[in-house]
């Protein structure tokens, strides 16, 4: 599948516009993901703390930091033994996680298992800590990700970074970020069921190695693909589900939030719920 330069350009222009609109929102509207005082005090949010006073002063939020000191022992990580369609290289529990993750990547190889291979520039496997307590799941690489070989590096990625840093207090390097499919679909269409199925053993292999304590799913497409359901994100966001024993929260996709900034508040609330569970499970 060849690339279409005019379409790529149109996508870049659309991304730039979204980024500019988001920057304007951030500067003028004090939206939820900038942790403005009114949102920090929203129902379900913890008492206003240091971040609220930072926002109240109008200053740029502090750099990522774990907001609560380590007080409790972390809960055991979920056991993933017995997963059926696992990439076999993930199974050798004797080896350290980074090496097992490399082996899953090696088993994926120069993948030609589905038609997405024909249009991609490169495989976008995942990025972050192989021992992360939180895994973030998107749908598929877009233009920027295909170019750079890393998930969530375009405008949606910048929004995701703010979600992680400003709400969860986590740097990108502290979590692991991946997509349901590892290759960019042509014209950024949604991945097809057979494409999701082809990638599933590698997704499960990654999750089995990382053994996250919690996961965050971004947007309807990833939600439907992960849970094999027709339901959408609007009805399911903010709720816990389990994927292979791992508590999994779903919320809006950051690209959607760039288009619909009014829904940042709901996302902020979902992330607060996730943060509480994360802190319970990690003892942090
Ligand atoms: N959107 C996704 O779902 N994943 C990416 O990696 C980038 C944008």
PDB file of C-alpha atoms and ligand atoms in Angstrom:
ATOM      1  CA  UNK A   1       0.000   0.000   0.000  1.00  0.00           C
ATOM      2  CA  UNK A   2       1.779   3.203  -1.143  1.00  0.00           C
ATOM      3  CA  UNK A   3       1.690   6.428   0.858  1.00  0.00           C
ATOM      4  CA  UNK A   4      -0.268   9.433  -0.368  1.00  0.00           C
ATOM      5  CA  UNK A   5       1.800  12.674   0.057  1.00  0.00           C
ATOM      6  CA  UNK A   6      -1.246  14.957  -0.233  1.00  0.00           C
ATOM      7  CA  UNK A   7      -3.035  13.036   2.471  1.00  0.00           C
ATOM      8  CA  UNK A   8       0.042  12.962   4.700  1.00  0.00           C
ATOM      9  CA  UNK A   9       0.289  16.745   4.329  1.00  0.00           C
ATOM     10  CA  UNK A  10      -3.398  17.192   5.159  1.00  0.00           C
ATOM     11  CA  UNK A  11      -2.894  15.070   8.280  1.00  0.00           C
ATOM     12  CA  UNK A  12       0.102  17.129   9.329  1.00  0.00           C
ATOM     13  CA  UNK A  13      -1.877  20.352   8.870  1.00  0.00           C
ATOM     14  CA  UNK A  14      -4.765  18.892  10.892  1.00  0.00           C
ATOM     15  CA  UNK A  15      -2.341  17.848  13.640  1.00  0.00           C
ATOM     16  CA  UNK A  16      -0.754  21.296  13.716  1.00  0.00           C
ATOM     17  CA  UNK A  17      -4.184  22.918  13.949  1.00  0.00           C
ATOM     18  CA  UNK A  18      -5.212  20.611  16.797  1.00  0.00           C
ATOM     19  CA  UNK A  19      -1.988  21.385  18.603  1.00  0.00           C
ATOM     20  CA  UNK A  20      -2.491  25.129  18.222  1.00  0.00           C
ATOM     21  CA  UNK A  21      -6.083  24.866  19.462  1.00  0.00           C
ATOM     22  CA  UNK A  22      -4.950  22.828  22.422  1.00  0.00           C
ATOM     23  CA  UNK A  23      -2.232  25.329  23.274  1.00  0.00           C
ATOM     24  CA  UNK A  24      -4.856  28.074  23.191  1.00  0.00           C
ATOM     25  CA  UNK A  25      -7.141  26.027  25.454  1.00  0.00           C
ATOM     26  CA  UNK A  26      -4.340  25.455  27.876  1.00  0.00           C
ATOM     27  CA  UNK A  27      -3.426  29.083  28.034  1.00  0.00           C
ATOM     28  CA  UNK A  28      -6.881  30.557  28.210  1.00  0.00           C
ATOM     29  CA  UNK A  29      -9.413  28.034  29.415  1.00  0.00           C
ATOM     30  CA  UNK A  30      -7.624  26.294  32.316  1.00  0.00           C
ATOM     31  CA  UNK A  31      -8.985  22.948  31.252  1.00  0.00           C
ATOM     32  CA  UNK A  32      -9.125  19.929  33.492  1.00  0.00           C
ATOM     33  CA  UNK A  33      -5.884  18.414  32.366  1.00  0.00           C
ATOM     34  CA  UNK A  34      -4.024  21.494  33.432  1.00  0.00           C
ATOM     35  CA  UNK A  35      -5.383  20.793  36.930  1.00  0.00           C
ATOM     36  CA  UNK A  36      -7.115  24.113  37.426  1.00  0.00           C
ATOM     37  CA  UNK A  37      -8.386  24.697  41.001  1.00  0.00           C
ATOM     38  CA  UNK A  38     -12.051  24.130  40.133  1.00  0.00           C
ATOM     39  CA  UNK A  39     -11.289  20.780  38.599  1.00  0.00           C
ATOM     40  CA  UNK A  40      -8.947  19.709  41.368  1.00  0.00           C
ATOM     41  CA  UNK A  41     -11.862  20.166  43.724  1.00  0.00           C
ATOM     42  CA  UNK A  42     -14.331  18.265  41.535  1.00  0.00           C
ATOM     43  CA  UNK A  43     -16.420  15.504  43.198  1.00  0.00           C
ATOM     44  CA  UNK A  44     -14.354  12.398  43.691  1.00  0.00           C
ATOM     45  CA  UNK A  45     -11.071  14.262  43.506  1.00  0.00           C
ATOM     46  CA  UNK A  46      -8.735  14.184  46.501  1.00  0.00           C
ATOM     47  CA  UNK A  47      -8.348  17.316  48.631  1.00  0.00           C
ATOM     48  CA  UNK A  48      -6.600  20.174  46.933  1.00  0.00           C
ATOM     49  CA  UNK A  49      -2.862  19.865  47.400  1.00  0.00           C
ATOM     50  CA  UNK A  50       0.343  21.204  46.045  1.00  0.00           C
ATOM     51  CA  UNK A  51      -0.763  20.869  42.442  1.00  0.00           C
ATOM     52  CA  UNK A  52      -3.879  22.976  43.089  1.00  0.00           C
ATOM     53  CA  UNK A  53      -1.842  25.777  44.525  1.00  0.00           C
ATOM     54  CA  UNK A  54       0.540  25.596  41.569  1.00  0.00           C
ATOM     55  CA  UNK A  55      -2.392  25.904  39.200  1.00  0.00           C
ATOM     56  CA  UNK A  56      -3.942  28.683  41.258  1.00  0.00           C
ATOM     57  CA  UNK A  57      -0.758  30.684  40.927  1.00  0.00           C
ATOM     58  CA  UNK A  58      -1.001  30.307  37.166  1.00  0.00           C
ATOM     59  CA  UNK A  59       2.477  28.798  37.109  1.00  0.00           C
ATOM     60  CA  UNK A  60       3.479  25.924  34.891  1.00  0.00           C
ATOM     61  CA  UNK A  61       2.754  22.652  36.732  1.00  0.00           C
ATOM     62  CA  UNK A  62       5.719  21.154  38.566  1.00  0.00           C
ATOM     63  CA  UNK A  63       7.701  18.428  36.778  1.00  0.00           C
ATOM     64  CA  UNK A  64       6.437  14.882  37.230  1.00  0.00           C
ATOM     65  CA  UNK A  65       6.779  13.545  40.722  1.00  0.00           C
ATOM     66  CA  UNK A  66       5.133  10.757  42.674  1.00  0.00           C
ATOM     67  CA  UNK A  67       2.663  12.752  44.753  1.00  0.00           C
ATOM     68  CA  UNK A  68       2.418  10.354  47.712  1.00  0.00           C
ATOM     69  CA  UNK A  69       5.384   8.976  49.605  1.00  0.00           C
ATOM     70  CA  UNK A  70       5.875   5.207  49.567  1.00  0.00           C
ATOM     71  CA  UNK A  71       4.002   4.030  52.698  1.00  0.00           C
ATOM     72  CA  UNK A  72       2.679   0.499  52.068  1.00  0.00           C
ATOM     73  CA  UNK A  73       4.122  -2.650  50.614  1.00  0.00           C
ATOM     74  CA  UNK A  74       3.041  -3.065  47.002  1.00  0.00           C
ATOM     75  CA  UNK A  75       0.492  -5.777  46.207  1.00  0.00           C
ATOM     76  CA  UNK A  76       1.847  -8.808  44.325  1.00  0.00           C
ATOM     77  CA  UNK A  77       1.864  -8.464  40.571  1.00  0.00           C
ATOM     78  CA  UNK A  78      -0.799 -10.481  38.735  1.00  0.00           C
ATOM     79  CA  UNK A  79       0.310 -13.918  37.565  1.00  0.00           C
ATOM     80  CA  UNK A  80      -0.101 -14.371  33.836  1.00  0.00           C
ATOM     81  CA  UNK A  81       0.765 -18.029  33.527  1.00  0.00           C
ATOM     82  CA  UNK A  82      -1.502 -20.015  31.251  1.00  0.00           C
ATOM     83  CA  UNK A  83      -2.292 -17.346  28.711  1.00  0.00           C
ATOM     84  CA  UNK A  84      -3.237 -19.272  25.632  1.00  0.00           C
ATOM     85  CA  UNK A  85      -2.044 -17.344  22.604  1.00  0.00           C
ATOM     86  CA  UNK A  86       1.064 -15.869  24.163  1.00  0.00           C
ATOM     87  CA  UNK A  87       4.169 -15.189  22.128  1.00  0.00           C
ATOM     88  CA  UNK A  88       6.206 -18.118  23.436  1.00  0.00           C
ATOM     89  CA  UNK A  89       9.303 -16.029  24.097  1.00  0.00           C
ATOM     90  CA  UNK A  90       7.465 -14.175  26.869  1.00  0.00           C
ATOM     91  CA  UNK A  91       7.130 -17.292  28.970  1.00  0.00           C
ATOM     92  CA  UNK A  92      10.622 -17.840  30.284  1.00  0.00           C
ATOM     93  CA  UNK A  93      10.199 -16.357  33.748  1.00  0.00           C
ATOM     94  CA  UNK A  94      13.858 -16.987  34.622  1.00  0.00           C
ATOM     95  CA  UNK A  95      14.996 -14.138  32.396  1.00  0.00           C
ATOM     96  CA  UNK A  96      14.844 -10.451  33.330  1.00  0.00           C
ATOM     97  CA  UNK A  97      11.883  -8.524  31.951  1.00  0.00           C
ATOM     98  CA  UNK A  98      13.846  -6.336  29.503  1.00  0.00           C
ATOM     99  CA  UNK A  99      15.350  -9.412  27.904  1.00  0.00           C
ATOM    100  CA  UNK A 100      12.018 -11.203  27.673  1.00  0.00           C
ATOM    101  CA  UNK A 101      10.485  -8.109  26.119  1.00  0.00           C
ATOM    102  CA  UNK A 102      13.304  -8.061  23.583  1.00  0.00           C
ATOM    103  CA  UNK A 103      12.543 -11.674  22.826  1.00  0.00           C
ATOM    104  CA  UNK A 104       8.889 -10.899  22.178  1.00  0.00           C
ATOM    105  CA  UNK A 105      10.089  -8.158  19.832  1.00  0.00           C
ATOM    106  CA  UNK A 106      12.426 -10.664  18.187  1.00  0.00           C
ATOM    107  CA  UNK A 107       9.599 -13.121  17.702  1.00  0.00           C
ATOM    108  CA  UNK A 108       7.544 -10.394  16.021  1.00  0.00           C
ATOM    109  CA  UNK A 109      10.475  -9.874  13.659  1.00  0.00           C
ATOM    110  CA  UNK A 110       9.828  -8.095  10.374  1.00  0.00           C
ATOM    111  CA  UNK A 111       6.173  -9.053  10.759  1.00  0.00           C
ATOM    112  CA  UNK A 112       4.153  -9.843   7.610  1.00  0.00           C
ATOM    113  CA  UNK A 113       1.285 -11.566   9.393  1.00  0.00           C
ATOM    114  CA  UNK A 114      -1.329  -9.085   8.142  1.00  0.00           C
ATOM    115  CA  UNK A 115      -1.808  -6.567   5.341  1.00  0.00           C
ATOM    116  CA  UNK A 116      -0.719  -3.604   7.468  1.00  0.00           C
ATOM    117  CA  UNK A 117       2.886  -4.631   6.806  1.00  0.00           C
ATOM    118  CA  UNK A 118       2.594  -3.357   3.235  1.00  0.00           C
ATOM    119  CA  UNK A 119       1.867   0.269   4.145  1.00  0.00           C
ATOM    120  CA  UNK A 120       3.937   0.812   7.250  1.00  0.00           C
ATOM    121  CA  UNK A 121       7.302   2.497   7.424  1.00  0.00           C
ATOM    122  CA  UNK A 122       8.223   0.600  10.578  1.00  0.00           C
ATOM    123  CA  UNK A 123       6.809  -1.500  13.380  1.00  0.00           C
ATOM    124  CA  UNK A 124       5.900   0.517  16.477  1.00  0.00           C
ATOM    125  CA  UNK A 125       6.358  -2.018  19.252  1.00  0.00           C
ATOM    126  CA  UNK A 126       6.055   0.005  22.464  1.00  0.00           C
ATOM    127  CA  UNK A 127       8.027   2.290  24.746  1.00  0.00           C
ATOM    128  CA  UNK A 128       8.705   2.690  28.446  1.00  0.00           C
ATOM    129  CA  UNK A 129       9.704   0.645  31.437  1.00  0.00           C
ATOM    130  CA  UNK A 130       9.537  -3.168  31.095  1.00  0.00           C
ATOM    131  CA  UNK A 131       8.708  -3.215  34.820  1.00  0.00           C
ATOM    132  CA  UNK A 132       6.026  -0.529  34.678  1.00  0.00           C
ATOM    133  CA  UNK A 133       3.105  -0.741  37.094  1.00  0.00           C
ATOM    134  CA  UNK A 134       0.894   1.003  34.530  1.00  0.00           C
ATOM    135  CA  UNK A 135       0.482   0.063  30.864  1.00  0.00           C
ATOM    136  CA  UNK A 136      -1.280   2.499  28.521  1.00  0.00           C
ATOM    137  CA  UNK A 137      -3.002   1.009  25.479  1.00  0.00           C
ATOM    138  CA  UNK A 138      -3.803   2.985  22.326  1.00  0.00           C
ATOM    139  CA  UNK A 139      -5.267   1.792  19.052  1.00  0.00           C
ATOM    140  CA  UNK A 140      -2.582   1.978  16.378  1.00  0.00           C
ATOM    141  CA  UNK A 141       0.359   4.122  15.290  1.00  0.00           C
ATOM    142  CA  UNK A 142      -0.447   7.237  13.274  1.00  0.00           C
ATOM    143  CA  UNK A 143       1.739   9.187  10.860  1.00  0.00           C
ATOM    144  CA  UNK A 144       4.197  10.520  13.445  1.00  0.00           C
ATOM    145  CA  UNK A 145       4.491   7.198  15.236  1.00  0.00           C
ATOM    146  CA  UNK A 146       5.119   5.361  11.964  1.00  0.00           C
ATOM    147  CA  UNK A 147       7.842   7.866  11.121  1.00  0.00           C
ATOM    148  CA  UNK A 148       9.546   7.761  14.518  1.00  0.00           C
ATOM    149  CA  UNK A 149       8.893   4.163  15.581  1.00  0.00           C
ATOM    150  CA  UNK A 150       7.456   5.169  18.955  1.00  0.00           C
ATOM    151  CA  UNK A 151       3.812   5.235  20.147  1.00  0.00           C
ATOM    152  CA  UNK A 152       2.102   8.522  20.945  1.00  0.00           C
ATOM    153  CA  UNK A 153       4.686  11.032  19.753  1.00  0.00           C
ATOM    154  CA  UNK A 154       2.387  13.350  17.750  1.00  0.00           C
ATOM    155  CA  UNK A 155      -0.053  15.901  19.171  1.00  0.00           C
ATOM    156  CA  UNK A 156      -2.132  13.147  20.809  1.00  0.00           C
ATOM    157  CA  UNK A 157       1.069  11.945  22.430  1.00  0.00           C
ATOM    158  CA  UNK A 158       1.712  15.365  23.892  1.00  0.00           C
ATOM    159  CA  UNK A 159      -1.776  15.324  25.344  1.00  0.00           C
ATOM    160  CA  UNK A 160      -1.130  11.838  26.734  1.00  0.00           C
ATOM    161  CA  UNK A 161       2.090  13.078  28.344  1.00  0.00           C
ATOM    162  CA  UNK A 162       0.098  15.792  30.105  1.00  0.00           C
ATOM    163  CA  UNK A 163      -2.497  13.253  31.242  1.00  0.00           C
ATOM    164  CA  UNK A 164       0.273  11.134  32.732  1.00  0.00           C
ATOM    165  CA  UNK A 165       2.325  13.929  34.233  1.00  0.00           C
ATOM    166  CA  UNK A 166      -0.260  16.451  35.352  1.00  0.00           C
ATOM    167  CA  UNK A 167      -2.878  14.036  36.672  1.00  0.00           C
ATOM    168  CA  UNK A 168      -1.121  10.787  37.530  1.00  0.00           C
ATOM    169  CA  UNK A 169       2.234  12.336  38.429  1.00  0.00           C
ATOM    170  CA  UNK A 170       4.043   9.857  36.184  1.00  0.00           C
ATOM    171  CA  UNK A 171       6.666  10.499  33.536  1.00  0.00           C
ATOM    172  CA  UNK A 172       6.379   8.698  30.221  1.00  0.00           C
ATOM    173  CA  UNK A 173       9.455   6.664  31.144  1.00  0.00           C
ATOM    174  CA  UNK A 174       7.735   5.294  34.271  1.00  0.00           C
ATOM    175  CA  UNK A 175       4.904   3.633  32.347  1.00  0.00           C
ATOM    176  CA  UNK A 176       4.809   1.403  29.284  1.00  0.00           C
ATOM    177  CA  UNK A 177       2.903   2.626  26.223  1.00  0.00           C
ATOM    178  CA  UNK A 178       1.785   0.357  23.393  1.00  0.00           C
ATOM    179  CA  UNK A 179      -0.963  -0.022  20.820  1.00  0.00           C
ATOM    180  CA  UNK A 180      -3.444  -2.772  19.967  1.00  0.00           C
ATOM    181  CA  UNK A 181      -1.759  -3.051  16.566  1.00  0.00           C
ATOM    182  CA  UNK A 182       1.892  -2.324  15.881  1.00  0.00           C
ATOM    183  CA  UNK A 183       1.662  -1.009  12.314  1.00  0.00           C
ATOM    184  CA  UNK A 184       0.002   2.120  10.979  1.00  0.00           C
ATOM    185  CA  UNK A 185      -3.274   1.408   9.155  1.00  0.00           C
ATOM    186  CA  UNK A 186      -3.577   3.141   5.772  1.00  0.00           C
ATOM    187  CA  UNK A 187      -4.985   6.659   6.102  1.00  0.00           C
ATOM    188  CA  UNK A 188      -5.247   6.041   9.853  1.00  0.00           C
ATOM    189  CA  UNK A 189      -8.376   3.921   9.435  1.00  0.00           C
ATOM    190  CA  UNK A 190      -9.432   1.762  12.355  1.00  0.00           C
ATOM    191  CA  UNK A 191      -7.604  -1.565  12.548  1.00  0.00           C
ATOM    192  CA  UNK A 192      -9.624  -4.520  11.219  1.00  0.00           C
ATOM    193  CA  UNK A 193     -10.491  -7.490  13.462  1.00  0.00           C
ATOM    194  CA  UNK A 194      -8.004  -9.738  11.655  1.00  0.00           C
ATOM    195  CA  UNK A 195      -5.255  -7.155  12.161  1.00  0.00           C
ATOM    196  CA  UNK A 196      -6.031  -6.964  15.869  1.00  0.00           C
ATOM    197  CA  UNK A 197      -6.011 -10.787  16.037  1.00  0.00           C
ATOM    198  CA  UNK A 198      -2.636 -10.996  14.283  1.00  0.00           C
ATOM    199  CA  UNK A 199      -1.106  -8.630  16.825  1.00  0.00           C
ATOM    200  CA  UNK A 200      -2.838 -10.067  19.898  1.00  0.00           C
ATOM    201  CA  UNK A 201      -0.214 -12.695  20.812  1.00  0.00           C
ATOM    202  CA  UNK A 202       2.429  -9.975  20.841  1.00  0.00           C
ATOM    203  CA  UNK A 203       0.276  -7.609  22.876  1.00  0.00           C
ATOM    204  CA  UNK A 204      -0.368 -10.439  25.332  1.00  0.00           C
ATOM    205  CA  UNK A 205       3.321 -11.318  25.288  1.00  0.00           C
ATOM    206  CA  UNK A 206       4.225  -7.740  26.181  1.00  0.00           C
ATOM    207  CA  UNK A 207       1.638  -7.636  28.966  1.00  0.00           C
ATOM    208  CA  UNK A 208       2.738 -10.986  30.311  1.00  0.00           C
ATOM    209  CA  UNK A 209       6.335  -9.795  30.601  1.00  0.00           C
ATOM    210  CA  UNK A 210       5.526  -6.378  32.051  1.00  0.00           C
ATOM    211  CA  UNK A 211       2.797  -7.776  34.347  1.00  0.00           C
ATOM    212  CA  UNK A 212       1.350  -4.326  35.058  1.00  0.00           C
ATOM    213  CA  UNK A 213      -0.755  -3.800  38.151  1.00  0.00           C
ATOM    214  CA  UNK A 214      -3.200  -1.560  36.263  1.00  0.00           C
ATOM    215  CA  UNK A 215      -3.867  -0.567  32.674  1.00  0.00           C
ATOM    216  CA  UNK A 216      -5.406   2.429  30.912  1.00  0.00           C
ATOM    217  CA  UNK A 217      -7.196   2.020  27.594  1.00  0.00           C
ATOM    218  CA  UNK A 218      -7.550   5.076  25.365  1.00  0.00           C
ATOM    219  CA  UNK A 219     -10.622   5.512  23.185  1.00  0.00           C
ATOM    220  CA  UNK A 220     -13.388   3.419  21.669  1.00  0.00           C
ATOM    221  CA  UNK A 221     -11.287   1.647  19.065  1.00  0.00           C
ATOM    222  CA  UNK A 222      -8.781   0.266  21.559  1.00  0.00           C
ATOM    223  CA  UNK A 223     -11.550  -0.458  24.074  1.00  0.00           C
ATOM    224  CA  UNK A 224     -13.579  -2.471  21.560  1.00  0.00           C
ATOM    225  CA  UNK A 225     -10.549  -4.314  20.287  1.00  0.00           C
ATOM    226  CA  UNK A 226      -9.151  -5.163  23.708  1.00  0.00           C
ATOM    227  CA  UNK A 227     -12.435  -6.376  25.176  1.00  0.00           C
ATOM    228  CA  UNK A 228     -13.859  -7.709  21.919  1.00  0.00           C
ATOM    229  CA  UNK A 229     -17.093  -5.777  22.320  1.00  0.00           C
ATOM    230  CA  UNK A 230     -19.232  -3.465  20.215  1.00  0.00           C
ATOM    231  CA  UNK A 231     -19.803  -1.064  23.103  1.00  0.00           C
ATOM    232  CA  UNK A 232     -18.355   2.422  22.936  1.00  0.00           C
ATOM    233  CA  UNK A 233     -16.178   4.438  25.271  1.00  0.00           C
ATOM    234  CA  UNK A 234     -18.879   6.927  26.331  1.00  0.00           C
ATOM    235  CA  UNK A 235     -20.776   4.233  28.244  1.00  0.00           C
ATOM    236  CA  UNK A 236     -17.688   2.534  29.563  1.00  0.00           C
ATOM    237  CA  UNK A 237     -15.253   5.242  30.462  1.00  0.00           C
ATOM    238  CA  UNK A 238     -14.448   5.625  34.132  1.00  0.00           C
ATOM    239  CA  UNK A 239     -15.291   1.981  34.871  1.00  0.00           C
ATOM    240  CA  UNK A 240     -13.051  -0.888  35.814  1.00  0.00           C
ATOM    241  CA  UNK A 241     -12.873  -4.035  33.754  1.00  0.00           C
ATOM    242  CA  UNK A 242     -10.354  -6.813  33.896  1.00  0.00           C
ATOM    243  CA  UNK A 243      -8.147  -7.880  31.025  1.00  0.00           C
ATOM    244  CA  UNK A 244      -6.481 -11.171  31.899  1.00  0.00           C
ATOM    245  CA  UNK A 245      -6.779 -10.394  35.567  1.00  0.00           C
ATOM    246  CA  UNK A 246      -5.397  -6.863  35.314  1.00  0.00           C
ATOM    247  CA  UNK A 247      -7.720  -4.036  36.461  1.00  0.00           C
ATOM    248  CA  UNK A 248      -8.193  -1.838  33.422  1.00  0.00           C
ATOM    249  CA  UNK A 249      -9.639   1.679  33.287  1.00  0.00           C
ATOM    250  CA  UNK A 250     -10.905   3.162  30.027  1.00  0.00           C
ATOM    251  CA  UNK A 251     -11.139   6.800  29.088  1.00  0.00           C
ATOM    252  CA  UNK A 252     -11.307   9.086  26.070  1.00  0.00           C
ATOM    253  CA  UNK A 253      -8.510   9.042  23.526  1.00  0.00           C
ATOM    254  CA  UNK A 254      -6.207  12.082  23.742  1.00  0.00           C
ATOM    255  CA  UNK A 255      -6.767  12.806  20.040  1.00  0.00           C
ATOM    256  CA  UNK A 256     -10.508  13.015  20.767  1.00  0.00           C
ATOM    257  CA  UNK A 257      -9.777  15.411  23.635  1.00  0.00           C
ATOM    258  CA  UNK A 258      -7.888  17.669  21.236  1.00  0.00           C
ATOM    259  CA  UNK A 259     -11.074  17.890  19.173  1.00  0.00           C
ATOM    260  CA  UNK A 260     -13.517  17.892  22.112  1.00  0.00           C
ATOM    261  CA  UNK A 261     -11.743  19.703  24.973  1.00  0.00           C
ATOM    262  CA  UNK A 262     -14.966  19.898  26.976  1.00  0.00           C
ATOM    263  CA  UNK A 263     -14.526  16.194  27.750  1.00  0.00           C
ATOM    264  CA  UNK A 264     -11.158  16.732  29.427  1.00  0.00           C
ATOM    265  CA  UNK A 265     -12.983  17.136  32.729  1.00  0.00           C
ATOM    266  CA  UNK A 266     -14.460  13.614  32.502  1.00  0.00           C
ATOM    267  CA  UNK A 267     -11.061  12.253  31.565  1.00  0.00           C
ATOM    268  CA  UNK A 268      -9.520  14.012  34.522  1.00  0.00           C
ATOM    269  CA  UNK A 269     -12.065  12.294  36.783  1.00  0.00           C
ATOM    270  CA  UNK A 270     -11.333   8.885  35.226  1.00  0.00           C
ATOM    271  CA  UNK A 271      -7.618   9.421  35.758  1.00  0.00           C
ATOM    272  CA  UNK A 272      -8.192  10.354  39.388  1.00  0.00           C
ATOM    273  CA  UNK A 273      -9.954   7.012  39.917  1.00  0.00           C
ATOM    274  CA  UNK A 274      -7.067   5.247  38.184  1.00  0.00           C
ATOM    275  CA  UNK A 275      -4.548   7.114  40.301  1.00  0.00           C
ATOM    276  CA  UNK A 276      -6.179   5.985  43.538  1.00  0.00           C
ATOM    277  CA  UNK A 277      -6.112   2.332  42.457  1.00  0.00           C
ATOM    278  CA  UNK A 278      -2.548   2.686  41.198  1.00  0.00           C
ATOM    279  CA  UNK A 279      -1.430   4.068  44.540  1.00  0.00           C
ATOM    280  CA  UNK A 280      -3.252   1.343  46.447  1.00  0.00           C
ATOM    281  CA  UNK A 281      -1.651  -1.390  44.350  1.00  0.00           C
ATOM    282  CA  UNK A 282       1.848   0.027  44.242  1.00  0.00           C
ATOM    283  CA  UNK A 283       1.881   1.139  47.868  1.00  0.00           C
ATOM    284  CA  UNK A 284       2.739   4.625  46.653  1.00  0.00           C
TER     285      UNK A 284
HETATM  286  N1  LIG B   1      -3.050   7.176  18.602  1.00  0.00           N
HETATM  287  C1  LIG B   1      -2.918   5.910  19.076  1.00  0.00           C
HETATM  288  O1  LIG B   1      -3.899   5.259  19.410  1.00  0.00           O
HETATM  289  N2  LIG B   1      -1.691   5.423  19.177  1.00  0.00           N
HETATM  290  C2  LIG B   1      -0.598   6.104  18.867  1.00  0.00           C
HETATM  291  O2  LIG B   1       0.507   5.571  19.019  1.00  0.00           O
HETATM  292  C3  LIG B   1      -0.759   7.415  18.391  1.00  0.00           C
HETATM  293  C4  LIG B   1      -1.990   7.938  18.252  1.00  0.00           C
END
